[in-house]
Amino acid sequence: MEPITIALGLAKLTGLDKKIGNWIGGTNGEAVASKVVDMAQTLTGSGSPEEALNRIKDSEKFAHELRTTLLNREKELDELAFKNTQSARNMQIQALNQDDKFSKRFIYYYAWFWSITTALYIGFITFMPIPESSTRFADTILGFVLGTVIASILNFFFGNSRDNSRRNEIQDIQQSLKEH
């Protein structure tokens, strides 16, 4: 099995499905999955990822220890999963320190361009007739624009809900640890 499949299996066994799923869903999902699998192998002393998965499946103790290890290394895994967003923000900070006005404002021009393009596209497909043979393309492009372009712009400038929902996750985790 590949690391992502095993990591998702481990996530289910530890009760951290949502958290590990978010990490694996980031741009560096393969690296995060490999890290989670490595942690499981080290913890169980297993020679292969599949063996580690089976040992954790068979032992409540290993599942609890892996869960604790993952929570203790949450910050490291979070940074690994989402380091591309931070790199983009650091790049923008450097651009703002330059004397070239275009470089300073490029990200804002870029965001404006895509915002206006998105608004125009939505207006056109809403109020203009679309040939029957093009409806699938229009729907696909609309989904991409709304789900990726706008979400990326908002995430870059305003952050994401991952940080806001962290409080609830921490409370759930603390409650779960108290129950064990």
JSON list of C-alpha atoms in Angstrom, two decimals:
[
{"chain": "A", "resi": 1, "resn": "MET", "atom": "CA", "xyz": [0.00, 0.00, 0.00]},
{"chain": "A", "resi": 2, "resn": "GLU", "atom": "CA", "xyz": [1.11, 3.56, -0.54]},
{"chain": "A", "resi": 3, "resn": "PRO", "atom": "CA", "xyz": [1.78, 5.92, 2.40]},
{"chain": "A", "resi": 4, "resn": "ILE", "atom": "CA", "xyz": [-1.38, 7.99, 1.96]},
{"chain": "A", "resi": 5, "resn": "THR", "atom": "CA", "xyz": [-3.62, 4.93, 2.20]},
{"chain": "A", "resi": 6, "resn": "ILE", "atom": "CA", "xyz": [-1.81, 3.68, 5.30]},
{"chain": "A", "resi": 7, "resn": "ALA", "atom": "CA", "xyz": [-1.79, 7.15, 6.90]},
{"chain": "A", "resi": 8, "resn": "LEU", "atom": "CA", "xyz": [-5.55, 7.42, 6.38]},
{"chain": "A", "resi": 9, "resn": "GLY", "atom": "CA", "xyz": [-5.97, 3.99, 7.98]},
{"chain": "A", "resi": 10, "resn": "LEU", "atom": "CA", "xyz": [-3.87, 5.13, 10.93]},
{"chain": "A", "resi": 11, "resn": "ALA", "atom": "CA", "xyz": [-5.94, 8.32, 11.14]},
{"chain": "A", "resi": 12, "resn": "LYS", "atom": "CA", "xyz": [-9.10, 6.29, 11.48]},
{"chain": "A", "resi": 13, "resn": "LEU", "atom": "CA", "xyz": [-7.58, 4.07, 14.18]},
{"chain": "A", "resi": 14, "resn": "THR", "atom": "CA", "xyz": [-6.43, 7.07, 16.24]},
{"chain": "A", "resi": 15, "resn": "GLY", "atom": "CA", "xyz": [-9.63, 9.06, 15.81]},
{"chain": "A", "resi": 16, "resn": "LEU", "atom": "CA", "xyz": [-7.74, 11.87, 14.10]},
{"chain": "A", "resi": 17, "resn": "ASP", "atom": "CA", "xyz": [-9.42, 11.33, 10.72]},
{"chain": "A", "resi": 18, "resn": "LYS", "atom": "CA", "xyz": [-10.27, 14.97, 10.13]},
{"chain": "A", "resi": 19, "resn": "LYS", "atom": "CA", "xyz": [-6.95, 16.39, 11.28]},
{"chain": "A", "resi": 20, "resn": "ILE", "atom": "CA", "xyz": [-4.74, 13.95, 9.36]},
{"chain": "A", "resi": 21, "resn": "GLY", "atom": "CA", "xyz": [-7.07, 14.20, 6.36]},
{"chain": "A", "resi": 22, "resn": "ASN", "atom": "CA", "xyz": [-6.55, 17.98, 6.32]},
{"chain": "A", "resi": 23, "resn": "TRP", "atom": "CA", "xyz": [-2.79, 17.53, 6.49]},
{"chain": "A", "resi": 24, "resn": "ILE", "atom": "CA", "xyz": [-2.77, 14.96, 3.71]},
{"chain": "A", "resi": 25, "resn": "GLY", "atom": "CA", "xyz": [-5.09, 17.19, 1.69]},
{"chain": "A", "resi": 26, "resn": "GLY", "atom": "CA", "xyz": [-2.48, 19.97, 1.76]},
{"chain": "A", "resi": 27, "resn": "THR", "atom": "CA", "xyz": [0.02, 20.50, -1.01]},
{"chain": "A", "resi": 28, "resn": "ASN", "atom": "CA", "xyz": [2.59, 18.28, 0.70]},
{"chain": "A", "resi": 29, "resn": "GLY", "atom": "CA", "xyz": [0.22, 15.42, 1.48]},
{"chain": "A", "resi": 30, "resn": "GLU", "atom": "CA", "xyz": [2.62, 12.69, 0.41]},
{"chain": "A", "resi": 31, "resn": "ALA", "atom": "CA", "xyz": [5.34, 14.01, 2.74]},
{"chain": "A", "resi": 32, "resn": "VAL", "atom": "CA", "xyz": [2.91, 14.26, 5.66]},
{"chain": "A", "resi": 33, "resn": "ALA", "atom": "CA", "xyz": [1.63, 10.74, 5.01]},
{"chain": "A", "resi": 34, "resn": "SER", "atom": "CA", "xyz": [5.19, 9.40, 4.94]},
{"chain": "A", "resi": 35, "resn": "LYS", "atom": "CA", "xyz": [5.97, 11.19, 8.21]},
{"chain": "A", "resi": 36, "resn": "VAL", "atom": "CA", "xyz": [2.87, 9.75, 9.92]},
{"chain": "A", "resi": 37, "resn": "VAL", "atom": "CA", "xyz": [3.72, 6.25, 8.67]},
{"chain": "A", "resi": 38, "resn": "ASP", "atom": "CA", "xyz": [7.33, 6.63, 9.84]},
{"chain": "A", "resi": 39, "resn": "MET", "atom": "CA", "xyz": [6.09, 7.64, 13.30]},
{"chain": "A", "resi": 40, "resn": "ALA", "atom": "CA", "xyz": [3.85, 4.56, 13.41]},
{"chain": "A", "resi": 41, "resn": "GLN", "atom": "CA", "xyz": [6.70, 2.26, 12.34]},
{"chain": "A", "resi": 42, "resn": "THR", "atom": "CA", "xyz": [9.06, 3.74, 14.93]},
{"chain": "A", "resi": 43, "resn": "LEU", "atom": "CA", "xyz": [6.45, 3.51, 17.67]},
{"chain": "A", "resi": 44, "resn": "THR", "atom": "CA", "xyz": [5.58, -0.11, 16.94]},
{"chain": "A", "resi": 45, "resn": "GLY", "atom": "CA", "xyz": [9.08, -1.23, 15.94]},
{"chain": "A", "resi": 46, "resn": "SER", "atom": "CA", "xyz": [7.67, -2.53, 12.66]},
{"chain": "A", "resi": 47, "resn": "GLY", "atom": "CA", "xyz": [9.69, -3.31, 9.57]},
{"chain": "A", "resi": 48, "resn": "SER", "atom": "CA", "xyz": [7.02, -2.24, 7.10]},
{"chain": "A", "resi": 49, "resn": "PRO", "atom": "CA", "xyz": [4.17, 0.30, 6.99]},
{"chain": "A", "resi": 50, "resn": "GLU", "atom": "CA", "xyz": [1.60, -2.50, 6.64]},
{"chain": "A", "resi": 51, "resn": "GLU", "atom": "CA", "xyz": [2.96, -4.24, 9.73]},
{"chain": "A", "resi": 52, "resn": "ALA", "atom": "CA", "xyz": [2.76, -0.98, 11.70]},
{"chain": "A", "resi": 53, "resn": "LEU", "atom": "CA", "xyz": [-0.85, -0.51, 10.60]},
{"chain": "A", "resi": 54, "resn": "ASN", "atom": "CA", "xyz": [-1.74, -4.05, 11.69]},
{"chain": "A", "resi": 55, "resn": "ARG", "atom": "CA", "xyz": [-0.02, -3.68, 15.07]},
{"chain": "A", "resi": 56, "resn": "ILE", "atom": "CA", "xyz": [-1.85, -0.44, 15.78]},
{"chain": "A", "resi": 57, "resn": "LYS", "atom": "CA", "xyz": [-5.11, -2.04, 14.62]},
{"chain": "A", "resi": 58, "resn": "ASP", "atom": "CA", "xyz": [-4.56, -4.89, 17.09]},
{"chain": "A", "resi": 59, "resn": "SER", "atom": "CA", "xyz": [-3.40, -2.78, 20.05]},
{"chain": "A", "resi": 60, "resn": "GLU", "atom": "CA", "xyz": [-5.40, -0.06, 21.77]},
{"chain": "A", "resi": 61, "resn": "LYS", "atom": "CA", "xyz": [-2.18, 0.93, 23.55]},
{"chain": "A", "resi": 62, "resn": "PHE", "atom": "CA", "xyz": [-0.33, 1.56, 20.27]},
{"chain": "A", "resi": 63, "resn": "ALA", "atom": "CA", "xyz": [-3.31, 3.50, 18.89]},
{"chain": "A", "resi": 64, "resn": "HIS", "atom": "CA", "xyz": [-3.36, 5.73, 21.97]},
{"chain": "A", "resi": 65, "resn": "GLU", "atom": "CA", "xyz": [0.44, 6.23, 21.87]},
{"chain": "A", "resi": 66, "resn": "LEU", "atom": "CA", "xyz": [0.34, 7.13, 18.18]},
{"chain": "A", "resi": 67, "resn": "ARG", "atom": "CA", "xyz": [-2.48, 9.58, 18.79]},
{"chain": "A", "resi": 68, "resn": "THR", "atom": "CA", "xyz": [-0.48, 11.24, 21.57]},
{"chain": "A", "resi": 69, "resn": "THR", "atom": "CA", "xyz": [2.65, 11.36, 19.40]},
{"chain": "A", "resi": 70, "resn": "LEU", "atom": "CA", "xyz": [0.76, 12.93, 16.51]},
{"chain": "A", "resi": 71, "resn": "LEU", "atom": "CA", "xyz": [-0.82, 15.53, 18.78]},
{"chain": "A", "resi": 72, "resn": "ASN", "atom": "CA", "xyz": [2.55, 16.34, 20.33]},
{"chain": "A", "resi": 73, "resn": "ARG", "atom": "CA", "xyz": [4.02, 16.87, 16.86]},
{"chain": "A", "resi": 74, "resn": "GLU", "atom": "CA", "xyz": [0.97, 18.65, 15.48]},
{"chain": "A", "resi": 75, "resn": "LYS", "atom": "CA", "xyz": [2.77, 21.91, 14.84]},
{"chain": "A", "resi": 76, "resn": "GLU", "atom": "CA", "xyz": [5.53, 20.18, 12.86]},
{"chain": "A", "resi": 77, "resn": "LEU", "atom": "CA", "xyz": [3.02, 18.25, 10.73]},
{"chain": "A", "resi": 78, "resn": "ASP", "atom": "CA", "xyz": [0.88, 21.35, 10.23]},
{"chain": "A", "resi": 79, "resn": "GLU", "atom": "CA", "xyz": [3.87, 23.33, 8.99]},
{"chain": "A", "resi": 80, "resn": "LEU", "atom": "CA", "xyz": [4.89, 20.49, 6.68]},
{"chain": "A", "resi": 81, "resn": "ALA", "atom": "CA", "xyz": [1.39, 20.25, 5.24]},
{"chain": "A", "resi": 82, "resn": "PHE", "atom": "CA", "xyz": [0.84, 23.95, 4.65]},
{"chain": "A", "resi": 83, "resn": "LYS", "atom": "CA", "xyz": [4.29, 25.47, 4.26]},
{"chain": "A", "resi": 84, "resn": "ASN", "atom": "CA", "xyz": [3.55, 26.69, 0.72]},
{"chain": "A", "resi": 85, "resn": "THR", "atom": "CA", "xyz": [1.08, 29.32, 1.97]},
{"chain": "A", "resi": 86, "resn": "GLN", "atom": "CA", "xyz": [3.62, 30.64, 4.45]},
{"chain": "A", "resi": 87, "resn": "SER", "atom": "CA", "xyz": [6.28, 30.76, 1.73]},
{"chain": "A", "resi": 88, "resn": "ALA", "atom": "CA", "xyz": [3.99, 32.88, -0.44]},
{"chain": "A", "resi": 89, "resn": "ARG", "atom": "CA", "xyz": [3.36, 35.27, 2.44]},
{"chain": "A", "resi": 90, "resn": "ASN", "atom": "CA", "xyz": [7.09, 35.54, 3.16]},
{"chain": "A", "resi": 91, "resn": "MET", "atom": "CA", "xyz": [7.71, 36.25, -0.52]},
{"chain": "A", "resi": 92, "resn": "GLN", "atom": "CA", "xyz": [5.13, 39.06, -0.37]},
{"chain": "A", "resi": 93, "resn": "ILE", "atom": "CA", "xyz": [6.87, 40.56, 2.67]},
{"chain": "A", "resi": 94, "resn": "GLN", "atom": "CA", "xyz": [10.13, 40.64, 0.71]},
{"chain": "A", "resi": 95, "resn": "ALA", "atom": "CA", "xyz": [8.35, 42.18, -2.29]},
{"chain": "A", "resi": 96, "resn": "LEU", "atom": "CA", "xyz": [6.96, 44.95, -0.08]},
{"chain": "A", "resi": 97, "resn": "ASN", "atom": "CA", "xyz": [10.51, 45.85, 0.98]},
{"chain": "A", "resi": 98, "resn": "GLN", "atom": "CA", "xyz": [11.58, 46.55, -2.62]},
{"chain": "A", "resi": 99, "resn": "ASP", "atom": "CA", "xyz": [11.64, 49.94, -4.31]},
{"chain": "A", "resi": 100, "resn": "ASP", "atom": "CA", "xyz": [9.93, 48.68, -7.48]},
{"chain": "A", "resi": 101, "resn": "LYS", "atom": "CA", "xyz": [6.24, 49.65, -7.22]},
{"chain": "A", "resi": 102, "resn": "PHE", "atom": "CA", "xyz": [5.08, 46.94, -9.63]},
{"chain": "A", "resi": 103, "resn": "SER", "atom": "CA", "xyz": [6.77, 44.22, -7.56]},
{"chain": "A", "resi": 104, "resn": "LYS", "atom": "CA", "xyz": [5.27, 45.66, -4.38]},
{"chain": "A", "resi": 105, "resn": "ARG", "atom": "CA", "xyz": [1.79, 45.66, -5.83]},
{"chain": "A", "resi": 106, "resn": "PHE", "atom": "CA", "xyz": [1.88, 42.58, -8.06]},
{"chain": "A", "resi": 107, "resn": "ILE", "atom": "CA", "xyz": [-0.06, 40.33, -5.69]},
{"chain": "A", "resi": 108, "resn": "TYR", "atom": "CA", "xyz": [-2.74, 42.99, -5.40]},
{"chain": "A", "resi": 109, "resn": "TYR", "atom": "CA", "xyz": [-2.97, 43.39, -9.20]},
{"chain": "A", "resi": 110, "resn": "TYR", "atom": "CA", "xyz": [-3.15, 39.63, -9.50]},
{"chain": "A", "resi": 111, "resn": "ALA", "atom": "CA", "xyz": [-5.95, 39.38, -6.92]},
{"chain": "A", "resi": 112, "resn": "TRP", "atom": "CA", "xyz": [-7.86, 42.23, -8.58]},
{"chain": "A", "resi": 113, "resn": "PHE", "atom": "CA", "xyz": [-7.49, 40.63, -12.01]},
{"chain": "A", "resi": 114, "resn": "TRP", "atom": "CA", "xyz": [-8.90, 37.31, -10.85]},
{"chain": "A", "resi": 115, "resn": "SER", "atom": "CA", "xyz": [-11.63, 38.94, -8.79]},
{"chain": "A", "resi": 116, "resn": "ILE", "atom": "CA", "xyz": [-12.84, 41.02, -11.74]},
{"chain": "A", "resi": 117, "resn": "THR", "atom": "CA", "xyz": [-12.49, 38.08, -14.15]},
{"chain": "A", "resi": 118, "resn": "THR", "atom": "CA", "xyz": [-14.52, 35.90, -11.78]},
{"chain": "A", "resi": 119, "resn": "ALA", "atom": "CA", "xyz": [-17.25, 38.51, -11.35]},
{"chain": "A", "resi": 120, "resn": "LEU", "atom": "CA", "xyz": [-17.49, 39.00, -15.13]},
{"chain": "A", "resi": 121, "resn": "TYR", "atom": "CA", "xyz": [-17.60, 35.26, -15.76]},
{"chain": "A", "resi": 122, "resn": "ILE", "atom": "CA", "xyz": [-20.33, 34.72, -13.19]},
{"chain": "A", "resi": 123, "resn": "GLY", "atom": "CA", "xyz": [-22.30, 37.61, -14.68]},
{"chain": "A", "resi": 124, "resn": "PHE", "atom": "CA", "xyz": [-21.96, 36.28, -18.22]},
{"chain": "A", "resi": 125, "resn": "ILE", "atom": "CA", "xyz": [-22.96, 32.70, -17.46]},
{"chain": "A", "resi": 126, "resn": "THR", "atom": "CA", "xyz": [-25.83, 33.90, -15.28]},
{"chain": "A", "resi": 127, "resn": "PHE", "atom": "CA", "xyz": [-27.39, 36.44, -17.65]},
{"chain": "A", "resi": 128, "resn": "MET", "atom": "CA", "xyz": [-26.25, 35.33, -21.12]},
{"chain": "A", "resi": 129, "resn": "PRO", "atom": "CA", "xyz": [-27.60, 32.27, -22.93]},
{"chain": "A", "resi": 130, "resn": "ILE", "atom": "CA", "xyz": [-25.18, 29.33, -22.94]},
{"chain": "A", "resi": 131, "resn": "PRO", "atom": "CA", "xyz": [-25.33, 26.82, -25.80]},
{"chain": "A", "resi": 132, "resn": "GLU", "atom": "CA", "xyz": [-26.52, 23.43, -24.60]},
{"chain": "A", "resi": 133, "resn": "SER", "atom": "CA", "xyz": [-23.23, 21.81, -25.68]},
{"chain": "A", "resi": 134, "resn": "SER", "atom": "CA", "xyz": [-21.23, 24.20, -23.47]},
{"chain": "A", "resi": 135, "resn": "THR", "atom": "CA", "xyz": [-23.12, 23.91, -20.18]},
{"chain": "A", "resi": 136, "resn": "ARG", "atom": "CA", "xyz": [-20.78, 21.29, -18.75]},
{"chain": "A", "resi": 137, "resn": "PHE", "atom": "CA", "xyz": [-17.76, 23.49, -19.54]},
{"chain": "A", "resi": 138, "resn": "ALA", "atom": "CA", "xyz": [-19.43, 26.52, -17.98]},
{"chain": "A", "resi": 139, "resn": "ASP", "atom": "CA", "xyz": [-20.27, 24.54, -14.83]},
{"chain": "A", "resi": 140, "resn": "THR", "atom": "CA", "xyz": [-16.76, 23.12, -14.58]},
{"chain": "A", "resi": 141, "resn": "ILE", "atom": "CA", "xyz": [-15.13, 26.53, -14.99]},
{"chain": "A", "resi": 142, "resn": "LEU", "atom": "CA", "xyz": [-17.53, 28.08, -12.48]},
{"chain": "A", "resi": 143, "resn": "GLY", "atom": "CA", "xyz": [-16.70, 25.39, -9.93]},
{"chain": "A", "resi": 144, "resn": "PHE", "atom": "CA", "xyz": [-12.98, 25.93, -10.48]},
{"chain": "A", "resi": 145, "resn": "VAL", "atom": "CA", "xyz": [-13.26, 29.71, -10.21]},
{"chain": "A", "resi": 146, "resn": "LEU", "atom": "CA", "xyz": [-15.34, 29.62, -7.04]},
{"chain": "A", "resi": 147, "resn": "GLY", "atom": "CA", "xyz": [-13.64, 26.67, -5.38]},
{"chain": "A", "resi": 148, "resn": "THR", "atom": "CA", "xyz": [-10.04, 27.43, -6.22]},
{"chain": "A", "resi": 149, "resn": "VAL", "atom": "CA", "xyz": [-9.42, 30.97, -7.42]},
{"chain": "A", "resi": 150, "resn": "ILE", "atom": "CA", "xyz": [-11.63, 32.86, -4.97]},
{"chain": "A", "resi": 151, "resn": "ALA", "atom": "CA", "xyz": [-10.83, 30.50, -2.09]},
{"chain": "A", "resi": 152, "resn": "SER", "atom": "CA", "xyz": [-7.08, 30.91, -2.69]},
{"chain": "A", "resi": 153, "resn": "ILE", "atom": "CA", "xyz": [-7.30, 34.69, -2.77]},
{"chain": "A", "resi": 154, "resn": "LEU", "atom": "CA", "xyz": [-9.34, 34.79, 0.44]},
{"chain": "A", "resi": 155, "resn": "ASN", "atom": "CA", "xyz": [-7.04, 32.27, 2.12]},
{"chain": "A", "resi": 156, "resn": "PHE", "atom": "CA", "xyz": [-3.94, 34.27, 1.19]},
{"chain": "A", "resi": 157, "resn": "PHE", "atom": "CA", "xyz": [-5.23, 37.62, 2.44]},
{"chain": "A", "resi": 158, "resn": "PHE", "atom": "CA", "xyz": [-7.40, 36.55, 5.35]},
{"chain": "A", "resi": 159, "resn": "GLY", "atom": "CA", "xyz": [-6.07, 33.16, 6.43]},
{"chain": "A", "resi": 160, "resn": "ASN", "atom": "CA", "xyz": [-8.31, 30.14, 6.63]},
{"chain": "A", "resi": 161, "resn": "SER", "atom": "CA", "xyz": [-10.82, 28.60, 8.98]},
{"chain": "A", "resi": 162, "resn": "ARG", "atom": "CA", "xyz": [-8.30, 25.95, 10.07]},
{"chain": "A", "resi": 163, "resn": "ASP", "atom": "CA", "xyz": [-6.98, 28.32, 12.73]},
{"chain": "A", "resi": 164, "resn": "ASN", "atom": "CA", "xyz": [-10.47, 29.36, 13.85]},
{"chain": "A", "resi": 165, "resn": "SER", "atom": "CA", "xyz": [-11.67, 25.79, 14.25]},
{"chain": "A", "resi": 166, "resn": "ARG", "atom": "CA", "xyz": [-8.53, 24.77, 16.14]},
{"chain": "A", "resi": 167, "resn": "ARG", "atom": "CA", "xyz": [-10.05, 25.73, 19.51]},
{"chain": "A", "resi": 168, "resn": "ASN", "atom": "CA", "xyz": [-12.91, 23.28, 19.04]},
{"chain": "A", "resi": 169, "resn": "GLU", "atom": "CA", "xyz": [-10.52, 20.55, 17.91]},
{"chain": "A", "resi": 170, "resn": "ILE", "atom": "CA", "xyz": [-8.28, 21.08, 20.95]},
{"chain": "A", "resi": 171, "resn": "GLN", "atom": "CA", "xyz": [-11.29, 20.86, 23.27]},
{"chain": "A", "resi": 172, "resn": "ASP", "atom": "CA", "xyz": [-12.47, 17.66, 21.55]},
{"chain": "A", "resi": 173, "resn": "ILE", "atom": "CA", "xyz": [-8.99, 16.15, 21.80]},
{"chain": "A", "resi": 174, "resn": "GLN", "atom": "CA", "xyz": [-8.64, 17.08, 25.45]},
{"chain": "A", "resi": 175, "resn": "GLN", "atom": "CA", "xyz": [-12.04, 15.55, 26.20]},
{"chain": "A", "resi": 176, "resn": "SER", "atom": "CA", "xyz": [-11.12, 12.39, 24.29]},
{"chain": "A", "resi": 177, "resn": "LEU", "atom": "CA", "xyz": [-7.81, 12.07, 26.16]},
{"chain": "A", "resi": 178, "resn": "LYS", "atom": "CA", "xyz": [-9.62, 12.44, 29.49]},
{"chain": "A", "resi": 179, "resn": "GLU", "atom": "CA", "xyz": [-11.93, 9.58, 28.53]},
{"chain": "A", "resi": 180, "resn": "HIS", "atom": "CA", "xyz": [-9.00, 7.22, 27.83]}
]
